[in-house]
mmCIF file of C-alpha atoms in Angstrom:
data_model
loop_
_atom_site.group_PDB
_atom_site.id
_atom_site.type_symbol
_atom_site.label_atom_id
_atom_site.label_comp_id
_atom_site.label_asym_id
_atom_site.label_seq_id
_atom_site.Cartn_x
_atom_site.Cartn_y
_atom_site.Cartn_z
ATOM 1 C CA MET A 1273 -32.612 3.407 5.156
ATOM 2 C CA ARG A 1274 -29.196 2.474 3.828
ATOM 3 C CA PRO A 1275 -26.097 4.366 2.674
ATOM 4 C CA LEU A 1276 -26.022 5.351 -1.003
ATOM 5 C CA ALA A 1277 -22.263 5.029 -1.532
ATOM 6 C CA VAL A 1278 -18.908 5.169 0.205
ATOM 7 C CA LEU A 1279 -18.031 8.856 0.563
ATOM 8 C CA GLU A 1280 -14.496 8.412 1.848
ATOM 9 C CA THR A 1281 -11.961 5.644 2.373
ATOM 10 C CA ALA A 1282 -9.007 5.875 4.752
ATOM 11 C CA LEU A 1283 -5.571 4.309 4.471
ATOM 12 C CA TYR A 1284 -2.587 4.847 6.731
ATOM 13 C CA ALA A 1285 1.068 5.611 6.039
ATOM 14 C CA ASP A 1286 4.085 6.709 8.059
ATOM 15 C CA ASP A 1287 5.741 8.656 5.232
ATOM 16 C CA LEU A 1288 3.057 10.992 3.929
ATOM 17 C CA ASP A 1289 5.433 12.728 1.503
ATOM 18 C CA LYS A 1290 6.034 9.450 -0.362
ATOM 19 C CA VAL A 1291 2.367 8.548 -0.563
ATOM 20 C CA GLU A 1292 1.402 12.085 -1.565
ATOM 21 C CA ASP A 1293 3.843 11.884 -4.464
ATOM 22 C CA PHE A 1294 2.599 8.400 -5.436
ATOM 23 C CA TYR A 1295 -1.120 9.147 -5.429
ATOM 24 C CA ALA A 1296 -0.718 12.528 -7.133
ATOM 25 C CA LYS A 1297 1.889 11.612 -9.765
ATOM 26 C CA VAL A 1298 1.359 7.906 -10.413
ATOM 27 C CA LEU A 1299 -2.419 7.691 -9.961
ATOM 28 C CA GLY A 1300 -3.145 11.290 -10.961
ATOM 29 C CA LEU A 1301 -5.410 12.076 -8.003
ATOM 30 C CA GLU A 1302 -6.098 15.700 -7.104
ATOM 31 C CA ILE A 1303 -4.834 16.759 -3.671
ATOM 32 C CA LEU A 1304 -7.625 18.346 -1.632
ATOM 33 C CA THR A 1305 -5.735 19.193 1.535
ATOM 34 C CA THR A 1306 -2.539 18.355 3.357
ATOM 35 C CA VAL A 1307 -1.479 18.801 6.958
ATOM 36 C CA ARG A 1308 2.199 17.858 7.112
ATOM 37 C CA GLY A 1309 2.804 14.906 9.397
ATOM 38 C CA ARG A 1310 -0.918 14.254 9.898
ATOM 39 C CA HIS A 1311 -2.785 13.630 6.636
ATOM 40 C CA VAL A 1312 -3.171 14.113 2.905
ATOM 41 C CA PHE A 1313 -6.609 13.917 1.258
ATOM 42 C CA PHE A 1314 -7.311 13.248 -2.434
ATOM 43 C CA ARG A 1315 -10.379 13.578 -4.663
ATOM 44 C CA CYS A 1316 -11.204 10.340 -6.467
ATOM 45 C CA GLY A 1317 -14.229 10.744 -8.709
ATOM 46 C CA ASN A 1318 -17.235 11.340 -6.443
ATOM 47 C CA SER A 1319 -15.417 10.210 -3.320
ATOM 48 C CA VAL A 1320 -12.375 11.078 -1.253
ATOM 49 C CA LEU A 1321 -9.304 9.041 -0.346
ATOM 50 C CA LEU A 1322 -7.942 9.969 3.087
ATOM 51 C CA ILE A 1323 -4.403 8.972 4.007
ATOM 52 C CA PHE A 1324 -3.472 9.516 7.636
ATOM 53 C CA ASN A 1325 -0.377 9.065 9.701
ATOM 54 C CA ALA A 1326 -1.857 6.682 12.283
ATOM 55 C CA LYS A 1327 0.414 7.936 15.068
ATOM 56 C CA ALA A 1328 -0.941 11.461 14.606
ATOM 57 C CA THR A 1329 -4.616 10.414 14.606
ATOM 58 C CA ARG A 1330 -4.597 7.880 17.461
ATOM 59 C CA ILE A 1331 -4.839 10.720 19.941
ATOM 60 C CA ALA A 1332 -8.037 12.622 20.553
ATOM 61 C CA GLN A 1333 -8.371 16.156 19.269
ATOM 62 C CA PRO A 1334 -7.121 18.758 21.733
ATOM 63 C CA GLU A 1335 -9.776 20.250 23.989
ATOM 64 C CA GLY A 1336 -11.357 23.230 22.284
ATOM 65 C CA SER A 1337 -10.596 21.935 18.781
ATOM 66 C CA ARG A 1338 -13.118 23.260 16.297
ATOM 67 C CA LEU A 1339 -13.689 19.724 14.943
ATOM 68 C CA PRO A 1340 -14.651 17.054 17.497
ATOM 69 C CA ILE A 1341 -13.250 14.120 15.492
ATOM 70 C CA PRO A 1342 -12.631 11.056 17.676
ATOM 71 C CA ALA A 1343 -9.250 9.338 17.770
ATOM 72 C CA HIS A 1344 -8.790 6.677 15.086
ATOM 73 C CA GLY A 1345 -6.057 4.850 13.245
ATOM 74 C CA ALA A 1346 -4.893 1.483 12.041
ATOM 75 C CA THR A 1347 -1.615 -0.336 11.678
ATOM 76 C CA GLY A 1348 -0.523 -2.654 8.926
ATOM 77 C CA PRO A 1349 -1.433 -2.543 5.257
ATOM 78 C CA GLY A 1350 -4.970 -1.653 4.249
ATOM 79 C CA HIS A 1351 -6.764 -2.137 0.946
ATOM 80 C CA ALA A 1352 -8.584 0.099 -1.513
ATOM 81 C CA CYS A 1353 -9.969 -0.732 -4.931
ATOM 82 C CA PHE A 1354 -10.387 1.805 -7.724
ATOM 83 C CA ARG A 1355 -12.991 1.394 -10.457
ATOM 84 C CA ALA A 1356 -11.596 0.933 -13.975
ATOM 85 C CA SER A 1357 -13.104 -0.099 -17.283
ATOM 86 C CA SER A 1358 -11.925 -3.090 -19.263
ATOM 87 C CA ALA A 1359 -10.398 -0.704 -21.814
ATOM 88 C CA GLU A 1360 -8.353 1.056 -19.106
ATOM 89 C CA MET A 1361 -6.764 -1.978 -17.454
ATOM 90 C CA ASP A 1362 -3.814 -2.467 -19.814
ATOM 91 C CA ARG A 1363 -3.191 1.285 -19.823
ATOM 92 C CA TRP A 1364 -3.068 1.273 -16.007
ATOM 93 C CA ILE A 1365 -0.572 -1.600 -16.065
ATOM 94 C CA GLU A 1366 1.578 0.311 -18.538
ATOM 95 C CA ARG A 1367 1.413 3.471 -16.425
ATOM 96 C CA LEU A 1368 2.149 1.700 -13.137
ATOM 97 C CA THR A 1369 5.052 -0.333 -14.479
ATOM 98 C CA GLY A 1370 6.385 2.801 -16.189
ATOM 99 C CA PHE A 1371 6.701 4.300 -12.696
ATOM 100 C CA GLY A 1372 8.397 1.126 -11.433
ATOM 101 C CA VAL A 1373 5.321 -0.192 -9.602
ATOM 102 C CA ALA A 1374 5.158 -3.995 -9.595
ATOM 103 C CA ILE A 1375 1.877 -5.688 -10.503
ATOM 104 C CA GLU A 1376 1.283 -8.406 -7.885
ATOM 105 C CA ALA A 1377 -1.719 -10.037 -9.577
ATOM 106 C CA ASP A 1378 -3.640 -9.670 -12.824
ATOM 107 C CA PHE A 1379 -6.587 -11.990 -13.343
ATOM 108 C CA ILE A 1380 -10.178 -12.495 -14.454
ATOM 109 C CA TRP A 1381 -12.631 -13.350 -11.673
ATOM 110 C CA PRO A 1382 -14.660 -16.590 -12.104
ATOM 111 C CA GLU A 1383 -17.898 -14.605 -12.543
ATOM 112 C CA GLY A 1384 -16.219 -12.134 -14.924
ATOM 113 C CA GLY A 1385 -14.330 -8.893 -14.565
ATOM 114 C CA ARG A 1386 -10.621 -8.219 -14.304
ATOM 115 C CA SER A 1387 -8.549 -7.038 -11.338
ATOM 116 C CA ILE A 1388 -4.954 -5.900 -11.017
ATOM 117 C CA TYR A 1389 -3.228 -5.562 -7.643
ATOM 118 C CA PHE A 1390 -0.218 -3.469 -6.642
ATOM 119 C CA ARG A 1391 1.126 -1.625 -3.572
ATOM 120 C CA ASP A 1392 1.604 1.991 -2.593
ATOM 121 C CA PRO A 1393 4.868 3.111 -0.919
ATOM 122 C CA ALA A 1394 3.340 2.404 2.535
ATOM 123 C CA GLY A 1395 2.601 -1.216 1.605
ATOM 124 C CA ASN A 1396 -1.162 -0.756 1.244
ATOM 125 C CA SER A 1397 -2.714 -3.200 -1.207
ATOM 126 C CA LEU A 1398 -4.346 -1.346 -4.089
ATOM 127 C CA GLU A 1399 -6.501 -2.697 -6.864
ATOM 128 C CA PHE A 1400 -8.010 -1.564 -10.122
ATOM 129 C CA ALA A 1401 -11.093 -3.618 -10.961
ATOM 130 C CA GLU A 1402 -13.968 -3.678 -13.369
ATOM 131 C CA PRO A 1403 -17.256 -2.993 -11.551
ATOM 132 C CA LYS A 1404 -18.684 -6.256 -12.863
ATOM 133 C CA ILE A 1405 -16.623 -8.196 -10.278
ATOM 134 C CA TRP A 1406 -19.367 -7.084 -7.869
ATOM 135 C CA GLY A 1407 -22.235 -7.310 -10.354
ATOM 136 C CA LEU A 1408 -22.143 -3.541 -10.961
ATOM 137 C CA GLU A 1409 -21.924 -1.689 -14.225
#
């Protein structure tokens, strides 16, 4: 047996209001749920992007909580890559720069496929890439 796909990806941020605004307005992701000061979750195609405040999730759930989720969290910038077609790449650059987001890198991989890198307000490294960088279509 092996997993079929990544269902969710988690990033961490101290200022959830800023990242909520960024992912909803700049990237156009649909907000699924928000718990102020703890997390904001977004739908991204057939998966979910979870953004947590690490300080709020490093502690175990209170006894009697209806969800027995173990403590977790990370510090420092994380990374997530979003799938984009070749035709969308220049449009994403235009959209991002239109919102004042700097493009840190824009290149073609040696085996083919383009990637662009930028940061969210929490400093997480984000990427748009063509699936062919991993031999996917």
